[in-house]
mmCIF file of C-alpha atoms in Angstrom:
data_model
loop_
_atom_site.group_PDB
_atom_site.id
_atom_site.type_symbol
_atom_site.label_atom_id
_atom_site.label_comp_id
_atom_site.label_asym_id
_atom_site.label_seq_id
_atom_site.Cartn_x
_atom_site.Cartn_y
_atom_site.Cartn_z
ATOM 1 C CA UNK H 1 86.665 83.931 134.017
ATOM 2 C CA UNK H 2 89.074 84.762 136.706
ATOM 3 C CA UNK H 3 89.325 86.966 140.107
ATOM 4 C CA UNK H 4 91.805 89.105 141.705
ATOM 5 C CA UNK H 5 94.438 88.512 142.358
ATOM 6 C CA UNK H 6 94.835 86.011 139.317
ATOM 7 C CA UNK H 7 92.852 88.622 136.914
ATOM 8 C CA UNK H 8 95.205 91.410 138.054
ATOM 9 C CA UNK H 9 98.315 89.203 137.380
ATOM 10 C CA UNK H 10 97.085 88.420 133.772
ATOM 11 C CA UNK H 11 95.781 91.873 132.978
ATOM 12 C CA UNK H 12 98.796 93.740 134.253
ATOM 13 C CA UNK H 13 101.320 92.897 131.325
ATOM 14 C CA UNK H 14 98.704 93.875 128.695
ATOM 15 C CA UNK H 15 97.256 96.945 130.260
ATOM 16 C CA UNK H 16 100.397 98.925 129.621
ATOM 17 C CA UNK H 17 99.863 98.754 126.021
ATOM 18 C CA UNK H 18 96.368 100.411 126.434
ATOM 19 C CA UNK H 19 97.532 103.658 128.233
ATOM 20 C CA UNK H 20 95.927 106.792 126.694
ATOM 21 C CA UNK H 21 99.086 107.542 125.122
ATOM 22 C CA UNK H 22 99.292 104.179 123.524
ATOM 23 C CA UNK H 23 95.702 104.409 122.363
ATOM 24 C CA UNK H 24 96.268 107.797 120.905
ATOM 25 C CA UNK H 25 99.298 106.211 118.574
ATOM 26 C CA UNK H 26 96.620 103.474 117.963
ATOM 27 C CA UNK H 27 94.064 105.967 116.790
ATOM 28 C CA UNK H 28 96.470 107.460 114.404
ATOM 29 C CA UNK H 29 97.500 104.076 112.975
ATOM 30 C CA UNK H 30 93.573 103.083 112.528
ATOM 31 C CA UNK H 31 93.314 106.531 110.591
ATOM 32 C CA UNK H 32 96.133 105.737 108.465
ATOM 33 C CA UNK H 33 94.642 102.089 107.591
ATOM 34 C CA UNK H 34 91.107 103.489 107.211
ATOM 35 C CA UNK H 35 92.509 106.151 104.758
ATOM 36 C CA UNK H 36 94.401 103.692 102.666
ATOM 37 C CA UNK H 37 91.427 101.055 102.466
ATOM 38 C CA UNK H 38 89.161 104.003 101.455
ATOM 39 C CA UNK H 39 91.673 104.926 98.711
ATOM 40 C CA UNK H 40 91.750 101.431 97.536
ATOM 41 C CA UNK H 41 87.737 101.455 96.958
ATOM 42 C CA UNK H 42 87.842 104.982 95.289
ATOM 43 C CA UNK H 43 86.212 104.628 91.894
ATOM 44 C CA UNK H 44 84.780 101.319 92.536
ATOM 45 C CA UNK H 45 80.857 101.021 91.837
ATOM 46 C CA UNK H 46 80.713 98.135 94.160
ATOM 47 C CA UNK H 47 82.739 96.240 96.921
ATOM 48 C CA UNK H 48 82.282 93.387 99.387
ATOM 49 C CA UNK H 49 81.995 95.449 102.417
ATOM 50 C CA UNK H 50 83.180 92.885 105.038
ATOM 51 C CA UNK H 51 86.233 91.609 102.849
ATOM 52 C CA UNK H 52 87.317 94.861 101.093
ATOM 53 C CA UNK H 53 86.963 97.071 104.243
ATOM 54 C CA UNK H 54 85.598 96.033 107.607
ATOM 55 C CA UNK H 55 87.629 92.856 108.198
ATOM 56 C CA UNK H 56 90.791 94.497 107.155
ATOM 57 C CA UNK H 57 90.935 97.302 109.434
ATOM 58 C CA UNK H 58 91.227 95.080 112.524
ATOM 59 C CA UNK H 59 93.337 92.629 110.795
ATOM 60 C CA UNK H 60 95.871 95.328 109.979
ATOM 61 C CA UNK H 61 96.144 96.563 113.741
ATOM 62 C CA UNK H 62 96.087 93.304 115.184
ATOM 63 C CA UNK H 63 98.851 92.116 113.026
ATOM 64 C CA UNK H 64 100.952 94.945 114.418
ATOM 65 C CA UNK H 65 100.027 94.429 117.842
ATOM 66 C CA UNK H 66 100.946 90.766 117.781
ATOM 67 C CA UNK H 67 104.237 91.842 116.043
ATOM 68 C CA UNK H 68 103.465 89.523 113.064
ATOM 69 C CA UNK H 69 105.112 90.282 109.890
ATOM 70 C CA UNK H 70 103.016 92.063 107.245
ATOM 71 C CA UNK H 71 103.099 89.412 104.809
ATOM 72 C CA UNK H 72 101.306 87.132 107.401
ATOM 73 C CA UNK H 73 98.217 89.365 107.577
ATOM 74 C CA UNK H 74 96.241 87.058 105.434
ATOM 75 C CA UNK H 75 96.753 84.210 107.716
ATOM 76 C CA UNK H 76 95.472 86.024 110.499
ATOM 77 C CA UNK H 77 92.514 87.021 108.516
ATOM 78 C CA UNK H 78 91.990 83.532 107.658
ATOM 79 C CA UNK H 79 92.103 82.611 111.613
ATOM 80 C CA UNK H 80 89.740 85.254 112.195
ATOM 81 C CA UNK H 81 87.001 84.302 109.574
ATOM 82 C CA UNK H 82 87.078 80.743 110.689
ATOM 83 C CA UNK H 83 86.822 81.596 114.140
ATOM 84 C CA UNK H 84 84.024 84.269 113.511
ATOM 85 C CA UNK H 85 82.107 81.295 111.488
ATOM 86 C CA UNK H 86 82.283 79.252 114.776
ATOM 87 C CA UNK H 87 81.328 81.785 117.379
ATOM 88 C CA UNK H 88 79.486 84.285 115.391
ATOM 89 C CA UNK H 89 76.387 82.172 115.359
ATOM 90 C CA UNK H 90 74.238 80.467 118.003
ATOM 91 C CA UNK H 91 74.800 77.223 116.744
ATOM 92 C CA UNK H 92 77.580 76.661 114.254
ATOM 93 C CA UNK H 93 77.485 73.902 111.768
ATOM 94 C CA UNK H 94 79.491 70.914 112.451
ATOM 95 C CA UNK H 95 81.585 71.731 109.326
ATOM 96 C CA UNK H 96 82.453 75.146 110.487
ATOM 97 C CA UNK H 97 83.202 74.023 114.227
ATOM 98 C CA UNK H 98 85.529 71.188 112.798
ATOM 99 C CA UNK H 99 87.137 73.708 110.528
ATOM 100 C CA UNK H 100 87.399 76.406 113.130
ATOM 101 C CA UNK H 101 88.831 73.910 115.740
ATOM 102 C CA UNK H 102 91.544 72.843 113.291
ATOM 103 C CA UNK H 103 92.462 76.231 112.385
ATOM 104 C CA UNK H 104 92.554 77.255 116.175
ATOM 105 C CA UNK H 105 94.996 74.298 116.894
ATOM 106 C CA UNK H 106 97.258 75.555 113.793
ATOM 107 C CA UNK H 107 97.047 79.041 115.248
ATOM 108 C CA UNK H 108 98.070 77.695 118.614
ATOM 109 C CA UNK H 109 101.109 76.064 116.946
ATOM 110 C CA UNK H 110 101.893 79.135 114.904
ATOM 111 C CA UNK H 111 101.906 81.407 118.081
ATOM 112 C CA UNK H 112 104.137 79.017 120.044
ATOM 113 C CA UNK H 113 106.733 79.574 117.139
ATOM 114 C CA UNK H 114 105.761 83.350 116.680
ATOM 115 C CA UNK H 115 106.495 83.831 120.590
ATOM 116 C CA UNK H 116 109.939 81.927 120.430
ATOM 117 C CA UNK H 117 110.659 84.539 117.364
ATOM 118 C CA UNK H 118 109.630 87.559 119.697
ATOM 119 C CA UNK H 119 111.865 86.129 122.519
ATOM 120 C CA UNK H 120 114.859 86.112 120.288
ATOM 121 C CA UNK H 121 114.442 89.653 119.605
ATOM 122 C CA UNK H 122 112.933 89.359 115.788
ATOM 123 C CA UNK H 123 109.986 91.476 116.635
ATOM 124 C CA UNK H 124 110.139 95.034 116.390
ATOM 125 C CA UNK H 125 108.101 97.012 118.733
ATOM 126 C CA UNK H 126 104.672 95.518 119.530
ATOM 127 C CA UNK H 127 102.148 94.625 122.288
ATOM 128 C CA UNK H 128 102.993 90.923 122.339
ATOM 129 C CA UNK H 129 106.385 91.587 122.224
ATOM 130 C CA UNK H 130 106.206 93.595 125.522
ATOM 131 C CA UNK H 131 104.205 90.973 127.071
ATOM 132 C CA UNK H 132 106.752 88.082 125.967
ATOM 133 C CA UNK H 133 109.685 90.087 127.476
ATOM 134 C CA UNK H 134 107.845 91.117 130.767
ATOM 135 C CA UNK H 135 108.302 87.566 131.880
ATOM 136 C CA UNK H 136 105.073 87.773 133.748
ATOM 137 C CA UNK H 137 102.862 85.401 131.767
ATOM 138 C CA UNK H 138 103.493 81.487 130.862
ATOM 139 C CA UNK H 139 103.830 80.984 126.983
ATOM 140 C CA UNK H 140 99.925 79.117 127.299
ATOM 141 C CA UNK H 141 98.767 82.570 128.915
ATOM 142 C CA UNK H 142 100.488 84.454 126.317
ATOM 143 C CA UNK H 143 98.815 82.338 123.543
ATOM 144 C CA UNK H 144 95.390 82.774 125.321
ATOM 145 C CA UNK H 145 95.983 86.488 125.419
ATOM 146 C CA UNK H 146 97.023 86.507 121.573
ATOM 147 C CA UNK H 147 93.741 84.744 120.858
ATOM 148 C CA UNK H 148 91.721 86.869 123.024
ATOM 149 C CA UNK H 149 93.078 89.982 121.236
ATOM 150 C CA UNK H 150 92.290 88.274 117.850
ATOM 151 C CA UNK H 151 88.795 87.244 118.933
ATOM 152 C CA UNK H 152 87.813 90.532 120.548
ATOM 153 C CA UNK H 153 89.728 93.009 118.306
ATOM 154 C CA UNK H 154 88.571 90.995 114.887
ATOM 155 C CA UNK H 155 85.270 89.733 115.174
ATOM 156 C CA UNK H 156 83.890 92.545 117.360
ATOM 157 C CA UNK H 157 84.972 95.160 115.079
ATOM 158 C CA UNK H 158 84.339 93.586 111.898
ATOM 159 C CA UNK H 159 80.776 92.727 112.833
ATOM 160 C CA UNK H 160 79.892 96.026 114.625
ATOM 161 C CA UNK H 161 81.229 98.094 111.485
ATOM 162 C CA UNK H 162 79.572 95.931 108.955
ATOM 163 C CA UNK H 163 76.290 96.038 110.726
ATOM 164 C CA UNK H 164 76.529 99.730 111.426
ATOM 165 C CA UNK H 165 76.786 100.344 107.734
ATOM 166 C CA UNK H 166 73.769 98.114 107.076
ATOM 167 C CA UNK H 167 71.745 99.989 109.696
ATOM 168 C CA UNK H 168 72.549 103.286 107.962
ATOM 169 C CA UNK H 169 71.595 101.987 104.572
ATOM 170 C CA UNK H 170 68.367 100.596 105.795
ATOM 171 C CA UNK H 171 67.695 104.040 107.388
ATOM 172 C CA UNK H 172 68.536 106.375 104.629
ATOM 173 C CA UNK H 173 67.032 109.335 106.502
ATOM 174 C CA UNK H 174 69.600 108.964 109.479
ATOM 175 C CA UNK H 175 72.383 108.519 106.866
ATOM 176 C CA UNK H 176 71.128 111.784 105.201
ATOM 177 C CA UNK H 177 70.870 113.438 108.696
ATOM 178 C CA UNK H 178 74.800 112.390 109.235
ATOM 179 C CA UNK H 179 75.708 113.665 105.937
ATOM 180 C CA UNK H 180 73.978 117.131 106.453
ATOM 181 C CA UNK H 181 75.280 117.500 109.887
ATOM 182 C CA UNK H 182 78.679 115.793 110.351
ATOM 183 C CA UNK H 183 78.831 116.846 113.997
ATOM 184 C CA UNK H 184 76.209 114.126 114.898
ATOM 185 C CA UNK H 185 78.645 111.457 113.648
ATOM 186 C CA UNK H 186 80.118 110.944 117.338
ATOM 187 C CA UNK H 187 76.661 110.241 118.567
ATOM 188 C CA UNK H 188 75.953 107.819 115.873
ATOM 189 C CA UNK H 189 79.289 106.112 116.406
ATOM 190 C CA UNK H 190 78.599 105.763 120.066
ATOM 191 C CA UNK H 191 74.989 104.427 119.105
ATOM 192 C CA UNK H 192 76.571 101.859 116.755
ATOM 193 C CA UNK H 193 78.910 100.775 119.260
#
């Protein structure tokens, strides 16, 4: 919703985290998370696709990008789920809207405290820590960026993955073609995206 030079100022501290080298490291981490989650599902005859798999991948990665402790991953998933119910539909129910608004207000307070922890150096290496230490953005802008990362990363990824699996299950001929010809997967992934 901004134009240059303001957009450039807001984007610059974050763009450093998405260089080709950084993305390749992120790709490796996504593979590790995916393999671990698939291992957890091995031998199960059924699962909740969204809860047990699709939502857990982006939450694990975003938790690390925000420099959050791993034990706070369930909190981030709670925030993502509440937000998803509000913006994942054309018209959210009043209850979903009220709940999401309360969750987002709490998340904003959480982020303020988390940013303070990052400033004190209790963060390790993360995208958010880099942004905090760059000094280019205000606290409100940092919190907004973290919210955008959660919204774009969690909701979009969760929905696309879930809907992609459903689409393949509804079109078993396409799934069989992919199983028979694994070299077709890159095209299928692009089509799903």
